[in-house]
Amino acid sequence: MSEELRKIAKDLLKSEKVGVVIGYAFTKADPKRTTPIFVTDTRDTDKLVFNPLCLNNLTVYLTKKKPEIQEVGRPAVVAKGCDVRSILGLIKEFQFKREDVVIIGVGCEGVVKDFSHWTGKLTRENMASKCLYCRVRVPTTYDYLVGEEVPSIEEQDPFKDVKELLSKSVEEREKFWKNQFEKCIRCYACRQVCPFCYCHRCISDKTMPRWIESSAHERGNFAWNIIRAMHLAGRCVGCGECSRVCPAEIPLDLLNREIEREMKEKFEYTAGMDTETPPPLRTYSEKDDDSWIR
Amino acid sequence: MAKLLKIESPESVVEKLTSLEKRVIAPVRDGKLHRFLPVKRKEEVDFGYFQAEGSMKGFFFPATEGILKFSTGTKMPQVEEHEIEFPETFVVGCRPCDAAALPIQDKVFEWDYVDEFYKARRDSTTIVSLACTCADNNCFCTSMGLAPDSPEGSDILMVKTEEGFLAEVLTKKGEKLASLLDLKEKGSSEDRRRSAVSASKLITRKFKSEGVPGWLESNFEDPLWEKMCTKCIGCAACTFVCPTCHCFDIVDEPVGTSGERRKNWDACTLWHFTAHASGYNPRDMQHKRYRQRIMHKFDYYPDKFGKFLCTGCGRCIRVCPVSLDLAEVLEEISSRI
Ligand code: SF4
Ligand code: SF4
Ligand code: SF4
Ligand code: SF4
Ligand code: SF4
């Protein structure tokens, strides 16, 4: 699979169809850990790999957070099905056009929860939870596809843990989140790793006036974590990067997925599945429920 | 030469101190990760840990801390000093690389201006570290002039040996604690020597660090920075988990007409760290922000204080969302010297 990938990358660079290939490579120190790599020289294409250790959603590098990468030329990006969903979402949000990026889609059997869980083999136990209910193991959109044969998997209910939490009382849930948010150190890794947090100036960085207290205390952390989730309503594609990178191991995806569940229930909408369906929070419809306006 | 005494186990230290109702901070398992937390009983503690996810710096330099209170409701703004209690505290079982970070931080917080909050906490805390018996690929303490059993920053260093546990009593605070714990029996220095040999074998990642500051001084514009560090996404995870990073920001947070002035962690890897009010940012690209992290740690700080601003604990490497490996950057520099 990696071989095929390298060949595509080499051809793309050689023919100058792209200026840079954004992909994965193993780190120097650890053969069980991958890292993003920007290949601009055909000789470096040999470093490219794809395997269950390719955790990052590389599409964050396509956003305006990283102008220096696009300056090199049109990018090609190695993207799993879930990552392609964020590309479609970004196109829908007018961040770039479909033709501005070459998608090297990869068929994906799943990725590990995090590098430390890798035992040499992917199992249901060490697999990232998003992969247990993934419906895009073969990406929906691509320019090139590597590895179209992907073993099928018994699908789990995507909202299982969300519903479990929802079945608890308001007090219990409040306590749960209080304990979780108490650990937040406001490092903003969750924001920085997210392809949809591309605002030049995040509301949490604004000081005149200050909307969100920047201190890592109860009020500040509640405000930050809830607003982060709300700003991703109908946009989050569930790539799970925020949860993966949180140094405090706060299950941030639980919040996102509850919003995803409501979007599905109330608006029959799932983010990142195409570039056409109008996003509900940006669309007016006479059929919208207005019973709550009193 | 430090005094060597026999000690039953790290747990016994927690048991004794908690029975005396002392404030004890120790590694506690919290889900998948370990955190340093105040503990009341020895059963809460897990010394079989590798390394705690966050360092213990937060106990001396908290992520957020009130420094004064204010109110603007009356005609004249009122300011009130912040009363903070600094109870006697014992940190038990931190790793030597975390203990070693304290004297490094002291130099900053007790340099020209003495940070009284930090100092009061340091003065009232005794550090009982525990030498490592395991390490991973990201540990590089020996390249930073330390070791899995180095005594820097500890008042007592506990070492697991073939015959049991030894306590190396290093300071006055350590001696006070040793007598509180009623440690009397002498330990064997031969036993300690053997443990030091096996400790030195734990670390496999090694590079020459002496020439790094010199290289940094003359290669500020090297293409290395862009090549190796463009992938950085500009969070503060590495700096916030780092036991030696110490930048902070001061903010006023009112609720209505009164509030608190707070000192919060800040990080040079965040874009607004150097953003000017005009909108201009001298570190306009992420690789320049990451370069600052390396420059400060391995050139500016050593230039001023004669040591690296890093203990080689490897936390920043483990936590990085994009696997930017600080040691790899240093190794690359080292290979060019
Ligand atoms: S969610 Fe699907 S496409 Fe994404 S990593 Fe898991 S299996 Fe692969
Ligand atoms: S990554 Fe985790 S600790 Fe960091 S700001 Fe986000 S929620 Fe808080
Ligand atoms: S820079 Fe990294 S390795 Fe060095 S002390 Fe900080 S976290 Fe540890
Ligand atoms: S490396 Fe950066 S965050 Fe850490 S102390 Fe230095 S300037 Fe501050
Ligand atoms: S090096 Fe890694 S952890 Fe540090 S700011 Fe960059 S992306 Fe975040």
XYZ file of C-alpha atoms and ligand atoms in Angstrom:
671
model
C 0.000 0.000 0.000
C 2.770 2.403 0.904
C 4.470 1.500 -2.398
C 1.442 2.546 -4.414
C 1.216 5.733 -2.421
C 4.850 6.593 -3.095
C 4.381 6.074 -6.800
C 1.372 8.392 -6.949
C 3.243 11.017 -4.939
C 6.297 10.755 -7.156
C 4.222 11.141 -10.344
C 2.320 14.091 -8.933
C 5.492 15.916 -7.992
C 7.363 15.015 -11.164
C 4.569 16.191 -13.421
C 4.316 19.321 -11.283
C 0.630 18.742 -10.741
C 1.273 19.520 -7.106
C 3.915 21.425 -5.169
C 3.769 19.363 -1.999
C 2.449 15.998 -0.861
C 1.222 16.008 2.716
C 1.503 12.499 4.102
C 2.731 10.293 6.922
C 6.220 8.998 7.719
C 7.647 7.091 10.662
C 9.473 9.215 13.195
C 13.235 8.743 13.412
C 13.263 7.611 16.996
C 10.235 5.389 17.132
C 9.268 2.758 14.550
C 5.824 2.649 16.160
C 4.976 6.274 15.700
C 4.204 8.321 12.619
C 4.409 12.037 12.009
C 3.154 14.393 9.292
C 5.607 14.975 6.477
C 5.614 17.517 3.638
C 7.214 16.006 0.569
C 8.399 18.467 -2.085
C 11.280 16.453 -3.518
C 10.592 13.230 -5.441
C 13.517 11.589 -3.629
C 11.680 11.919 -0.337
C 8.563 10.106 -1.507
C 10.137 6.863 -0.201
C 9.469 8.074 3.302
C 5.701 7.991 2.810
C 3.765 5.239 4.591
C 0.203 4.287 5.337
C -0.811 1.915 8.126
C -2.971 1.830 11.305
C -0.490 4.176 12.992
C -1.409 7.051 10.694
C -3.534 8.831 13.268
C -3.330 12.492 12.299
C -5.996 14.215 10.284
C -3.627 15.948 7.889
C -6.297 18.201 6.438
C -5.559 20.700 9.211
C -2.569 21.673 7.039
C -4.902 22.678 4.209
C -6.494 25.440 6.248
C -5.507 29.067 6.539
C -3.750 28.235 9.785
C -0.886 27.072 7.589
C -0.410 29.528 4.700
C 3.279 28.586 4.474
C 2.401 25.107 3.260
C 0.107 26.282 0.482
C 2.766 28.769 -0.601
C 4.858 25.849 -1.802
C 2.242 25.054 -4.434
C -0.964 23.087 -4.841
C -1.079 20.422 -2.141
C -1.912 16.743 -2.434
C -2.995 15.177 0.828
C -3.097 11.578 1.995
C -6.561 11.221 3.485
C -8.507 8.461 5.195
C -12.274 8.402 4.763
C -12.841 10.406 7.921
C -10.250 12.964 6.845
C -11.926 13.311 3.447
C -15.095 14.255 5.318
C -13.287 17.252 6.731
C -12.056 18.235 3.260
C -15.672 18.217 2.042
C -16.692 20.250 5.074
C -13.970 22.808 4.430
C -15.034 23.128 0.796
C -18.602 23.683 1.951
C -17.321 26.444 4.209
C -15.599 28.117 1.239
C -12.124 27.545 2.623
C -10.881 26.336 -0.755
C -12.251 24.790 -3.919
C -12.307 21.131 -4.768
C -9.742 21.651 -7.526
C -7.340 23.377 -5.110
C -6.395 20.071 -3.511
C -5.488 16.635 -4.821
C -6.955 13.960 -2.595
C -4.964 10.739 -2.325
C -7.661 8.661 -0.638
C -6.612 5.613 1.334
C -8.786 2.612 2.106
C -8.571 2.206 5.850
C -9.094 -0.745 8.167
C -8.966 1.557 11.175
C -6.285 3.210 13.278
C -5.063 2.619 16.847
C -6.369 4.693 19.758
C -2.931 6.129 20.309
C 0.611 5.052 19.590
C 1.120 3.431 22.982
C -1.663 0.934 22.238
C 0.058 -0.557 19.216
C 0.849 -4.253 19.563
C 1.650 -4.883 15.911
C -1.913 -5.817 15.095
C -5.179 -3.909 14.941
C -7.936 -5.347 17.137
C -11.336 -4.123 18.281
C -9.740 -3.401 21.641
C -6.905 -1.177 20.498
C -8.823 0.489 17.663
C -9.910 4.137 17.931
C -13.583 4.208 18.868
C -14.481 6.229 15.744
C -13.350 3.267 13.638
C -15.846 0.923 15.290
C -18.742 2.714 13.612
C -17.012 4.143 10.573
C -18.970 4.189 7.307
C -16.287 5.725 5.156
C -13.537 3.118 5.276
C -13.238 3.695 1.566
C -13.326 7.486 1.112
C -16.367 8.927 -0.668
C -14.331 11.379 -2.739
C -10.788 11.199 -4.090
C -8.564 11.845 -7.060
C -6.478 8.731 -6.471
C -7.390 5.763 -4.357
C -4.961 3.408 -2.666
C -6.165 0.155 -1.111
C -9.813 -0.096 -2.075
C -10.212 -3.562 -0.532
C -11.001 -2.999 3.106
C -12.234 -5.768 5.406
C -15.706 -5.091 6.722
C -16.403 -4.798 10.425
C -19.371 -5.367 12.648
C -20.642 -1.842 13.178
C -21.280 -0.436 16.614
C -23.903 2.181 17.489
C -22.019 5.478 17.082
C -23.918 7.090 19.931
C -23.673 4.251 22.445
C -21.534 6.073 25.005
C -23.369 9.359 24.371
C -26.694 7.716 25.192
C -25.198 6.077 28.258
C -24.160 9.474 29.567
C -27.506 11.020 28.635
C -29.350 8.382 30.620
C -27.827 9.834 33.779
C -29.366 12.647 35.793
C -28.474 16.281 35.138
C -26.597 16.397 38.447
C -24.572 13.337 37.608
C -23.723 14.698 34.195
C -22.748 18.044 35.634
C -20.470 16.285 38.071
C -18.988 14.190 35.299
C -18.097 17.216 33.189
C -16.917 19.188 36.190
C -14.423 16.444 36.986
C -13.331 16.312 33.389
C -13.015 20.047 32.780
C -11.211 20.506 36.052
C -8.253 18.783 34.383
C -8.147 21.133 31.377
C -4.917 23.150 31.264
C -6.018 25.390 28.359
C -3.270 24.270 26.067
C -5.629 24.531 23.071
C -4.206 21.409 21.462
C -7.835 20.401 20.800
C -8.389 23.617 18.881
C -5.106 23.684 17.019
C -5.419 20.132 15.759
C -8.978 20.662 14.487
C -9.383 21.443 10.766
C -12.553 23.424 11.523
C -10.945 25.700 14.137
C -9.384 27.854 11.436
C -10.463 31.261 12.755
C -7.545 33.628 12.600
C -8.489 34.859 16.031
C -10.351 32.367 18.194
C -12.984 33.819 20.490
C -10.952 32.477 23.398
C -8.019 34.708 22.376
C -10.075 37.898 22.251
C -9.454 40.311 25.066
C -11.442 43.424 24.146
C -13.859 42.403 25.463
C -12.847 39.082 26.888
C -15.622 36.602 26.146
C -14.045 33.575 27.708
C -11.860 33.674 30.776
C -8.459 32.373 29.801
C -7.709 30.979 33.270
C -7.721 27.231 33.772
C -10.388 27.323 36.475
C -13.928 25.997 36.623
C -15.687 28.962 34.987
C -13.061 29.473 32.324
C -12.799 25.803 31.474
C -16.553 25.280 31.256
C -16.912 28.295 29.008
C -14.042 27.214 26.786
C -14.969 23.581 26.364
C -18.673 24.187 25.797
C -18.104 27.017 23.336
C -15.559 24.954 21.426
C -18.127 22.182 21.032
C -20.939 24.600 20.093
C -18.832 26.298 17.429
C -18.418 22.907 15.795
C -22.118 22.085 15.704
C -23.010 20.690 12.299
C -19.374 21.073 11.257
C -17.442 18.508 13.308
C -16.942 15.392 11.184
C -15.920 13.202 14.100
C -12.274 12.608 13.196
C -11.620 12.441 16.940
C -8.396 14.418 16.850
C -9.397 16.696 19.754
C -9.844 13.775 22.125
C -6.744 12.022 20.905
C -4.429 14.953 21.565
C -5.869 16.286 24.823
C -3.055 15.943 27.366
C -5.639 15.781 30.136
C -7.478 12.945 28.379
C -10.826 14.722 28.466
C -13.316 12.816 26.234
C -14.091 15.875 24.133
C -15.607 13.805 21.338
C -18.504 12.895 23.648
C -19.660 16.503 23.536
C -19.216 16.745 19.793
C -21.052 13.524 19.165
C -24.029 14.527 21.270
C -24.339 17.584 19.034
C -23.880 15.369 15.984
C -26.700 13.137 17.250
C -29.022 16.108 17.658
C -28.171 17.435 14.221
C -29.062 14.089 12.783
C -32.281 13.772 14.753
C -33.555 17.310 14.242
C -32.205 18.174 10.802
C -31.359 14.809 9.252
C -27.893 16.160 8.673
C -24.456 14.590 8.951
C -21.447 16.817 8.348
C -18.844 16.134 5.692
C -20.714 13.614 3.566
C -20.879 15.784 0.428
C -20.326 19.362 -0.702
C -23.937 20.125 -1.679
C -26.399 19.542 1.197
C -26.941 22.940 2.843
C -25.654 23.008 6.437
C -28.657 23.488 8.771
C -27.127 26.211 10.934
C -26.496 28.332 7.867
C -29.803 27.685 6.160
C -33.334 29.014 6.604
C -36.238 26.679 5.968
C -39.946 27.254 6.519
C -40.141 23.733 7.837
C -37.815 24.574 10.731
C -39.259 23.854 14.132
C -40.194 27.183 15.727
C -42.305 25.843 18.570
C -39.645 27.017 21.017
C -40.267 30.701 20.143
C -42.802 31.940 22.643
C 28.619 13.032 50.295
C 24.993 12.340 50.958
C 23.916 10.189 53.851
C 22.681 6.710 52.838
C 19.936 5.147 54.934
C 17.724 2.122 54.524
C 14.051 2.746 53.957
C 11.207 0.248 53.868
C 9.422 1.473 50.739
C 8.026 4.636 49.125
C 4.590 3.572 50.393
C 5.883 3.557 53.962
C 6.815 7.237 53.595
C 3.272 8.094 52.520
C 1.822 5.973 55.314
C 3.888 7.680 57.985
C 3.313 11.207 56.694
C -0.420 10.770 56.218
C -0.745 9.264 59.685
C 0.836 12.474 60.964
C -1.761 14.378 58.896
C 0.832 16.031 56.711
C -0.050 17.258 53.226
C 1.276 14.655 50.830
C 1.384 14.869 47.037
C 2.021 11.660 45.142
C 1.314 9.945 41.810
C -2.276 8.748 41.551
C -3.722 6.709 38.743
C -6.539 8.642 37.086
C -8.060 6.641 34.272
C -5.252 5.823 31.902
C -2.879 8.459 33.138
C -1.093 9.291 36.352
C -1.383 12.666 37.980
C 0.230 14.230 41.015
C -2.552 14.774 43.507
C -2.872 15.376 47.233
C -3.444 12.025 48.945
C -4.838 11.019 52.318
C -3.976 7.311 52.392
C -1.167 5.217 50.967
C -3.701 3.066 49.072
C -4.476 5.998 46.776
C -0.912 6.114 45.501
C 0.564 4.158 42.601
C 4.348 4.141 42.545
C 4.403 1.552 39.780
C 4.037 4.369 37.305
C 6.329 5.349 34.491
C 5.847 9.087 34.466
C 2.947 11.340 35.378
C 1.321 13.025 32.399
C 1.544 16.512 33.820
C 4.629 17.426 35.828
C 4.395 18.654 39.400
C 5.266 22.214 38.466
C 1.629 23.180 39.006
C 2.106 22.779 42.751
C 4.658 25.584 42.754
C 3.541 27.525 39.725
C -0.161 26.773 39.182
C -1.839 26.914 35.758
C -3.876 29.776 37.174
C -3.382 31.695 40.381
C -4.997 34.810 41.835
C -2.501 37.494 42.812
C -4.826 40.253 43.939
C -8.497 41.126 44.185
C -10.060 44.333 42.965
C -13.391 46.059 42.906
C -14.468 49.140 41.015
C -17.964 49.520 42.454
C -17.159 52.396 44.803
C -15.790 55.816 43.870
C -12.185 54.687 44.195
C -11.048 51.310 42.874
C -10.199 49.007 45.757
C -7.291 46.585 45.691
C -6.818 43.787 48.133
C -3.832 41.473 48.579
C -4.450 37.846 47.916
C -4.126 35.697 50.992
C -2.724 32.288 50.186
C -1.841 29.582 52.624
C 1.306 27.597 52.126
C 0.959 24.492 54.279
C 3.925 22.236 54.870
C 3.908 19.777 51.953
C 5.730 16.598 50.980
C 5.982 15.490 47.375
C 6.648 11.768 47.442
C 7.758 9.688 44.488
C 8.315 12.203 41.724
C 10.911 11.261 39.116
C 14.444 12.689 39.320
C 13.856 14.618 36.077
C 10.932 16.422 37.729
C 12.890 17.152 40.890
C 15.775 18.474 38.783
C 13.396 20.939 37.156
C 12.869 22.757 40.464
C 16.337 24.294 40.886
C 16.087 25.273 37.200
C 12.798 27.079 37.850
C 14.140 28.601 41.097
C 16.715 30.528 39.107
C 13.964 32.287 37.192
C 11.450 32.869 39.960
C 14.040 33.909 42.536
C 16.362 35.882 40.304
C 16.096 39.713 40.190
C 12.476 39.760 41.275
C 11.434 37.151 43.804
C 8.042 35.610 43.074
C 6.760 35.346 46.613
C 4.042 32.842 45.801
C 6.488 30.486 44.158
C 9.095 30.931 46.852
C 6.695 30.352 49.710
C 5.551 27.099 48.137
C 9.094 25.961 47.484
C 10.174 26.773 51.034
C 7.355 24.799 52.564
C 7.803 21.726 50.364
C 10.069 18.731 50.805
C 10.863 16.674 47.714
C 11.216 12.919 48.069
C 11.946 11.589 44.609
C 12.041 8.011 43.397
C 14.762 6.848 41.003
C 13.469 5.381 37.731
C 13.446 1.678 37.031
C 12.085 2.027 33.511
C 12.403 4.485 30.639
C 11.177 4.858 27.084
C 12.511 6.061 23.766
C 11.660 9.644 24.589
C 13.691 9.891 27.805
C 16.999 11.665 27.248
C 17.995 12.875 30.726
C 21.571 11.637 30.396
C 22.144 13.976 27.457
C 21.032 16.846 29.683
C 23.640 16.049 32.311
C 21.233 14.137 34.526
C 20.449 10.448 35.107
C 17.532 8.197 36.085
C 18.850 8.422 39.647
C 20.286 11.919 39.795
C 19.869 13.786 43.080
C 19.391 17.347 41.696
C 16.451 19.076 43.297
C 15.594 16.277 45.722
C 15.732 16.515 49.487
C 15.662 12.745 49.674
C 16.186 10.421 46.724
C 14.730 6.936 47.092
C 16.421 4.203 45.090
C 15.257 0.639 44.561
C 18.235 -1.678 44.860
C 18.819 -5.426 44.873
C 18.432 -5.455 48.644
C 15.448 -3.136 49.051
C 15.109 0.628 49.114
C 17.733 3.194 49.991
C 17.185 6.814 50.957
C 19.854 9.272 49.929
C 19.458 12.179 52.302
C 20.642 15.287 50.495
C 19.576 18.454 52.314
C 18.562 19.867 55.680
C 14.899 19.364 54.800
C 15.785 15.793 53.920
C 17.469 15.262 57.268
C 14.468 16.609 59.078
C 12.222 14.220 57.224
C 14.605 11.288 57.833
C 14.354 11.808 61.551
C 10.582 12.222 61.310
C 10.472 8.889 59.477
C 12.798 7.478 62.093
C 15.324 6.230 59.522
C 18.419 4.941 61.346
C 19.889 1.898 59.681
C 22.807 2.698 57.357
C 22.550 1.640 53.715
C 25.348 -0.012 51.798
C 27.207 2.215 49.373
C 28.159 -0.832 47.312
C 24.438 -1.581 46.870
C 23.883 2.030 45.785
C 26.769 1.885 43.349
C 25.314 -1.199 41.674
C 21.935 0.491 41.338
C 23.605 3.474 39.686
C 25.176 1.199 37.096
C 21.855 -0.365 36.162
C 20.168 3.058 36.133
C 22.690 4.375 33.620
C 21.782 1.515 31.271
C 18.115 2.495 31.185
C 18.587 5.371 28.792
C 19.302 4.417 25.218
C 18.746 7.777 23.596
C 21.996 9.711 23.817
C 23.551 12.627 21.982
C 26.242 15.220 22.571
C 24.655 18.404 23.844
C 27.679 20.569 24.743
C 27.991 22.250 21.364
C 24.273 22.951 20.953
C 24.238 26.519 22.375
C 27.129 27.527 20.128
C 25.417 26.146 17.039
C 22.159 27.873 17.934
C 23.880 31.197 18.340
C 25.135 31.227 14.774
C 22.313 29.423 12.975
C 19.199 31.395 13.749
C 18.197 31.480 10.085
C 19.145 27.906 9.199
C 16.691 26.091 6.877
C 16.498 23.375 9.555
C 13.854 25.337 11.412
C 11.444 25.479 8.540
C 12.162 21.917 7.499
C 11.763 20.278 10.887
C 9.266 22.522 12.613
C 6.659 23.603 10.066
C 4.469 20.685 11.135
C 4.027 22.258 14.593
C 0.387 23.294 14.903
C 1.006 25.892 17.577
C -0.652 24.583 20.693
C 0.803 24.808 24.160
C 0.715 21.132 25.040
C 4.498 20.712 25.041
C 5.163 23.803 27.115
C 2.376 23.207 29.608
C 3.425 19.642 30.381
C 7.072 20.706 30.510
C 8.445 20.856 34.064
C 10.864 23.669 33.212
C 8.742 26.034 31.064
C 7.691 28.971 33.141
C 6.112 31.676 31.001
C 3.006 33.353 32.287
C 0.513 36.027 31.385
C -1.327 38.347 33.745
C -5.039 38.882 33.214
C -7.803 40.731 35.050
C -10.990 38.742 35.267
C -13.929 40.664 36.680
C -17.424 39.448 37.398
C -19.547 42.572 37.408
C -17.584 45.257 39.207
C -15.133 43.140 41.147
C -12.705 40.451 40.258
C -9.291 38.973 40.456
C -5.952 39.572 38.797
C -4.563 36.207 37.784
C -1.271 34.770 36.692
C -1.803 32.101 34.007
C 0.523 29.794 32.125
C 1.505 31.113 28.717
C 3.605 29.603 25.945
C 5.901 30.837 23.196
C 4.415 28.266 20.831
C 1.057 30.114 20.807
C 0.718 32.675 18.009
C -0.331 35.562 20.234
C 2.672 35.234 22.553
C 4.527 37.908 20.581
C 1.623 39.463 18.654
C 1.770 43.253 18.957
C -1.269 45.436 19.479
C -0.696 46.805 15.960
C -1.262 43.336 14.540
C 2.406 42.834 13.697
C 3.971 39.595 14.882
C 7.757 39.239 14.728
C 7.371 35.461 14.975
C 4.915 35.293 12.126
C 5.349 31.607 11.275
C 4.981 28.571 13.471
C 8.526 27.338 12.899
C 9.817 30.622 14.297
C 7.732 30.117 17.409
C 9.052 26.613 17.864
C 12.577 27.909 17.252
C 12.087 30.240 20.218
C 11.318 27.227 22.378
C 14.619 25.622 21.405
C 16.577 28.878 21.576
C 15.358 29.668 25.066
C 15.988 26.188 26.390
C 19.355 25.516 24.834
C 20.914 28.930 24.292
C 19.395 31.906 26.162
C 18.802 30.197 29.495
C 22.147 28.340 29.540
C 23.849 31.605 28.597
C 22.404 33.250 31.678
C 22.300 30.431 34.203
C 24.801 27.863 32.960
C 22.390 24.952 32.574
C 19.903 23.732 29.990
C 16.261 24.675 30.506
C 15.353 21.015 30.038
C 15.720 17.833 32.042
C 15.140 15.389 29.203
C 11.926 14.048 30.700
C 10.506 13.514 27.194
C 7.009 14.759 28.057
C 6.896 17.262 25.220
C 7.676 14.481 22.752
C 5.047 12.094 24.079
C 2.325 14.724 24.179
C 2.881 16.393 20.802
C -0.150 16.004 18.508
C 2.096 15.925 15.437
C 4.998 13.975 16.955
C 7.435 16.853 16.742
C 10.370 15.351 18.572
C 12.471 17.889 20.448
C 15.276 15.383 20.929
C 15.336 14.710 17.195
C 15.882 18.420 16.576
C 18.735 18.384 19.102
C 20.178 15.226 17.587
C 20.141 16.854 14.166
C 21.924 19.917 15.567
C 24.376 17.708 17.427
C 25.197 15.839 14.217
C 26.198 19.111 12.581
C 28.672 20.165 15.236
S -12.887 6.433 11.161
Fe -12.868 5.113 9.345
S -11.571 6.120 7.842
Fe -11.201 7.086 9.851
S -9.458 6.012 10.697
Fe -11.255 4.937 11.469
S -11.706 3.349 9.966
Fe -10.255 4.748 9.025
S -6.615 19.813 24.647
Fe -7.593 19.258 26.582
S -6.375 20.331 28.146
Fe -5.902 21.292 26.189
S -7.370 22.995 26.035
Fe -8.304 21.262 24.982
S -9.576 20.305 26.558
Fe -8.130 21.645 27.634
S 11.639 20.416 27.018
Fe 10.612 18.426 26.921
S 12.131 16.944 27.622
Fe 12.860 18.981 28.227
S 12.088 19.221 30.316
Fe 10.555 20.129 28.934
S 9.088 18.488 28.553
Fe 10.917 17.545 29.422
S 10.440 27.553 26.014
Fe 8.884 29.084 25.566
S 7.204 28.711 27.005
Fe 9.012 27.596 27.732
S 9.967 29.008 29.177
Fe 10.936 29.351 27.201
S 9.819 31.017 26.228
Fe 8.567 30.219 27.919
S 5.638 21.059 19.180
Fe 3.770 19.819 19.260
S 2.964 20.119 21.326
Fe 4.421 21.753 20.943
S 3.232 23.449 20.119
Fe 3.953 22.298 18.365
S 2.317 20.859 17.921
Fe 1.932 21.620 20.000
